[in-house]
GROMACS .gro file of C-alpha atoms in nm:
model
  200
    1MET     CA    1   0.000   0.000   0.000
    2ILE     CA    2   0.144   0.332  -0.107
    3THR     CA    3  -0.030   0.612   0.084
    4PHE     CA    4  -0.020   0.989   0.051
    5LYS     CA    5  -0.278   1.161   0.273
    6GLU     CA    6  -0.315   1.532   0.348
    7PRO     CA    7  -0.536   1.673   0.628
    8PHE     CA    8  -0.607   1.996   0.437
    9GLY     CA    9  -0.801   2.082   0.123
   10THR     CA   10  -0.741   2.340  -0.148
   11GLN     CA   11  -0.866   2.640   0.057
   12GLY     CA   12  -0.894   2.925  -0.191
   13ARG     CA   13  -0.686   2.752  -0.457
   14GLY     CA   14  -0.962   2.539  -0.609
   15GLY     CA   15  -0.944   2.702  -0.951
   16TYR     CA   16  -0.577   2.615  -0.982
   17PHE     CA   17  -0.627   2.265  -0.841
   18ASP     CA   18  -0.921   2.204  -1.072
   19ASN     CA   19  -0.708   2.280  -1.378
   20PHE     CA   20  -0.384   2.112  -1.277
   21GLY     CA   21  -0.478   1.856  -1.010
   22GLN     CA   22  -0.212   1.955  -0.763
   23TYR     CA   23  -0.179   2.184  -0.463
   24ILE     CA   24   0.089   2.440  -0.391
   25GLY     CA   25   0.071   2.658  -0.082
   26ASP     CA   26   0.079   2.674   0.294
   27PRO     CA   27  -0.173   2.430   0.447
   28ASP     CA   28  -0.169   2.621   0.775
   29SER     CA   29  -0.259   2.956   0.620
   30GLU     CA   30  -0.635   2.902   0.647
   31ASP     CA   31  -0.871   2.719   0.877
   32PRO     CA   32  -0.944   2.378   0.717
   33SER     CA   33  -1.270   2.346   0.909
   34ALA     CA   34  -1.408   2.651   0.727
   35LYS     CA   35  -1.503   2.444   0.422
   36GLU     CA   36  -1.723   2.137   0.422
   37SER     CA   37  -1.616   2.001   0.085
   38TYR     CA   38  -1.413   2.083  -0.224
   39LEU     CA   39  -1.722   2.214  -0.403
   40ASP     CA   40  -1.794   2.460  -0.117
   41ASP     CA   41  -1.473   2.649  -0.199
   42PRO     CA   42  -1.581   2.960  -0.399
   43THR     CA   43  -1.270   2.932  -0.620
   44VAL     CA   44  -1.382   2.593  -0.753
   45PRO     CA   45  -1.569   2.612  -1.086
   46LYS     CA   46  -1.938   2.520  -1.071
   47GLY     CA   47  -2.002   2.160  -1.172
   48SER     CA   48  -1.640   2.058  -1.116
   49LYS     CA   49  -1.571   1.686  -1.125
   50GLN     CA   50  -1.216   1.720  -0.997
   51SER     CA   51  -1.123   1.425  -0.776
   52THR     CA   52  -0.957   1.494  -0.440
   53PHE     CA   53  -0.927   1.129  -0.330
   54ALA     CA   54  -0.839   0.817  -0.524
   55ILE     CA   55  -0.748   0.457  -0.460
   56ALA     CA   56  -0.626   0.223  -0.731
   57VAL     CA   57  -0.491  -0.128  -0.758
   58ALA     CA   58  -0.206  -0.175  -1.004
   59LYS     CA   59  -0.037  -0.495  -1.116
   60ILE     CA   60   0.290  -0.559  -1.296
   61ASN     CA   61   0.255  -0.810  -1.575
   62ASN     CA   62   0.567  -1.023  -1.532
   63GLU     CA   63   0.666  -1.346  -1.359
   64ARG     CA   64   0.839  -1.184  -1.063
   65TRP     CA   65   0.539  -0.975  -0.956
   66ASP     CA   66   0.264  -1.216  -1.064
   67GLY     CA   67  -0.027  -1.197  -0.821
   68VAL     CA   68   0.117  -0.903  -0.623
   69PRO     CA   69  -0.125  -0.608  -0.604
   70PHE     CA   70   0.003  -0.253  -0.556
   71PHE     CA   71  -0.255  -0.042  -0.373
   72LEU     CA   72  -0.218   0.331  -0.439
   73ARG     CA   73  -0.411   0.570  -0.214
   74CYS     CA   74  -0.395   0.949  -0.204
   75GLY     CA   75  -0.621   1.235  -0.112
   76LYS     CA   76  -0.677   1.577   0.035
   77ALA     CA   77  -0.885   1.682   0.336
   78LEU     CA   78  -0.841   1.347   0.510
   79ASN     CA   79  -0.800   1.253   0.876
   80GLU     CA   80  -0.420   1.283   0.893
   81ARG     CA   81  -0.097   1.372   0.716
   82LYS     CA   82   0.079   1.056   0.605
   83ALA     CA   83   0.318   0.949   0.332
   84GLU     CA   84   0.432   0.590   0.356
   85VAL     CA   85   0.483   0.258   0.182
   86ARG     CA   86   0.369  -0.064   0.350
   87ILE     CA   87   0.497  -0.391   0.207
   88GLN     CA   88   0.316  -0.699   0.335
   89PHE     CA   89   0.504  -1.024   0.293
   90LYS     CA   90   0.327  -1.332   0.160
   91ASP     CA   91   0.194  -1.596   0.397
   92ILE     CA   92   0.425  -1.892   0.428
   93ALA     CA   93   0.330  -2.253   0.374
   94GLY     CA   94   0.314  -2.475   0.682
   95ASP     CA   95   0.188  -2.214   0.930
   96ILE     CA   96   0.239  -2.372   1.275
   97PHE     CA   97   0.023  -2.106   1.443
   98SER     CA   98  -0.305  -2.214   1.280
   99GLY     CA   99  -0.359  -1.893   1.086
  100GLU     CA  100  -0.341  -1.666   1.393
  101CYS     CA  101  -0.049  -1.464   1.255
  102LYS     CA  102  -0.081  -1.128   1.088
  103ARG     CA  103   0.139  -1.085   0.785
  104ASN     CA  104   0.490  -0.953   0.845
  105GLU     CA  105   0.519  -0.599   0.715
  106LEU     CA  106   0.793  -0.353   0.618
  107VAL     CA  107   0.691   0.012   0.664
  108ILE     CA  108   0.878   0.303   0.508
  109ARG     CA  109   0.733   0.627   0.645
  110VAL     CA  110   0.826   0.962   0.495
  111GLN     CA  111   0.591   1.173   0.707
  112PRO     CA  112   0.513   1.238   0.980
  113GLY     CA  113   0.844   1.143   1.138
  114GLU     CA  114   1.072   0.958   0.899
  115ALA     CA  115   1.107   0.591   0.990
  116VAL     CA  116   1.172   0.245   0.857
  117TYR     CA  117   1.043  -0.044   1.062
  118CYS     CA  118   0.953  -0.407   1.022
  119LYS     CA  119   0.651  -0.555   1.202
  120LEU     CA  120   0.714  -0.922   1.266
  121MET     CA  121   0.504  -1.198   1.417
  122SER     CA  122   0.715  -1.413   1.646
  123LYS     CA  123   0.673  -1.675   1.915
  124ALA     CA  124   0.659  -1.521   2.261
  125PRO     CA  125   0.943  -1.621   2.494
  126GLY     CA  126   0.872  -1.916   2.720
  127ILE     CA  127   0.728  -2.264   2.691
  128THR     CA  128   0.387  -2.157   2.558
  129PHE     CA  129   0.308  -2.142   2.189
  130ASN     CA  130   0.176  -1.784   2.196
  131ILE     CA  131   0.263  -1.538   1.922
  132GLU     CA  132   0.310  -1.164   1.943
  133GLU     CA  133   0.385  -0.877   1.710
  134THR     CA  134   0.728  -0.717   1.752
  135GLU     CA  135   0.899  -0.433   1.569
  136LEU     CA  136   1.248  -0.377   1.440
  137ASP     CA  137   1.242   0.002   1.445
  138LEU     CA  138   1.456   0.270   1.282
  139THR     CA  139   1.275   0.593   1.367
  140TYR     CA  140   1.510   0.868   1.254
  141ASN     CA  141   1.437   1.111   1.540
  142SER     CA  142   1.518   0.839   1.795
  143ARG     CA  143   1.816   0.686   1.618
  144TYR     CA  144   1.978   1.012   1.509
  145LYS     CA  145   1.924   1.233   1.815
  146GLY     CA  146   2.083   1.573   1.784
  147VAL     CA  147   2.119   1.545   1.407
  148ASP     CA  148   1.950   1.823   1.212
  149LEU     CA  149   1.719   1.647   0.966
  150PRO     CA  150   1.646   1.870   0.664
  151GLU     CA  151   1.296   1.985   0.576
  152ALA     CA  152   1.116   1.807   0.292
  153TYR     CA  153   1.220   2.038   0.008
  154ALA     CA  154   1.571   2.128   0.131
  155ARG     CA  155   1.728   1.830  -0.046
  156LEU     CA  156   1.540   1.906  -0.368
  157ILE     CA  157   1.651   2.270  -0.367
  158LEU     CA  158   2.011   2.158  -0.311
  159ASP     CA  159   1.976   1.914  -0.602
  160VAL     CA  160   1.862   2.201  -0.826
  161PHE     CA  161   2.176   2.397  -0.741
  162LEU     CA  162   2.393   2.089  -0.796
  163GLY     CA  163   2.225   2.007  -1.128
  164SER     CA  164   2.116   1.665  -1.001
  165GLN     CA  165   1.785   1.510  -1.110
  166MET     CA  166   1.817   1.206  -0.882
  167HIS     CA  167   1.522   1.297  -0.656
  168PHE     CA  168   1.293   1.424  -0.933
  169VAL     CA  169   1.045   1.241  -1.153
  170ARG     CA  170   1.198   1.177  -1.495
  171SER     CA  171   1.013   1.302  -1.802
  172ASP     CA  172   0.954   0.948  -1.934
  173GLU     CA  173   0.799   0.849  -1.597
  174LEU     CA  174   0.573   1.152  -1.615
  175VAL     CA  175   0.466   1.068  -1.972
  176GLU     CA  176   0.378   0.710  -1.867
  177ALA     CA  177   0.181   0.835  -1.565
  178TRP     CA  178  -0.023   1.066  -1.787
  179LYS     CA  179  -0.083   0.780  -2.035
  180LEU     CA  180  -0.231   0.584  -1.745
  181PHE     CA  181  -0.446   0.853  -1.588
  182THR     CA  182  -0.549   1.086  -1.874
  183PRO     CA  183  -0.803   0.841  -2.027
  184LEU     CA  184  -0.959   0.787  -1.683
  185LEU     CA  185  -0.977   1.159  -1.608
  186ASN     CA  186  -1.125   1.228  -1.952
  187GLU     CA  187  -1.387   0.956  -1.892
  188ILE     CA  188  -1.484   1.113  -1.559
  189GLU     CA  189  -1.512   1.459  -1.717
  190SER     CA  190  -1.724   1.342  -2.011
  191SER     CA  191  -1.953   1.100  -1.826
  192GLU     CA  192  -2.265   1.153  -1.620
  193SER     CA  193  -2.095   1.014  -1.312
  194SER     CA  194  -1.928   1.237  -1.054
  195PRO     CA  195  -1.678   1.170  -0.777
  196LEU     CA  196  -1.843   1.083  -0.446
  197PRO     CA  197  -1.837   1.384  -0.209
  198TYR     CA  198  -1.693   1.358   0.141
  199ASN     CA  199  -1.672   1.610   0.425
  200PHE     CA  200  -1.359   1.717   0.605
   0.00000   0.00000   0.00000
C-alpha cells in the first residue's frame, strides 16, 4: 500500500487545483474546518468533477510480480498527514500457528516522522506457543538524536543547485503516468458520473 494523505483541502486555490490537479501553498494559512467540501470552496468552478481522493490497484505483468497487487491511495482533506509505503510479505506454507499470525510488514514512512520499521510476528518467549507482534524500528528522530534532519524540500533545492535530477520524476515516468491517468480523467469529465463527495 502506497499512501499519501493530506489533512487539508485546497482552501482558496480550487481554480488552480481544478485545472492542474495539484496543490501548492501553505496548508496552515487558512482554517481547514471553514469548508465542508471541495465544491464549497468559492474558487472551484461550478459543476467541477475534480477528484480529491483516489485509490487504485495496479499490477505488474511479469513473472516476478505475478499476483502481487500494488494499492495506491492518495487524497486531500483526510483525517491525517501521512506518506508511507507498506509492504506486506506473503503468507508462508506450513503455518504452525493455525492462521493466527498477521502478515509480516515492512513500513517506510516519509511523514510524519521519517522511519523504517519491520513488524514481525514471532513466538513469545517461554514454553507456551503464543505469538506476538514485535517491531524492528529505525525511527530517525530516535536513532539520530541531535542530528539536524532537513525539511522536505531542502534536499530538492540543493539538487537544483547541484544540477542533479536524482530525486525528481523523470520526463519518461511523467509521460507514462499521464498515459495511465489521462483516459480515466477524460472519462470522468465526459460522463454523467461524478466523484463521491466527502466532508472534512
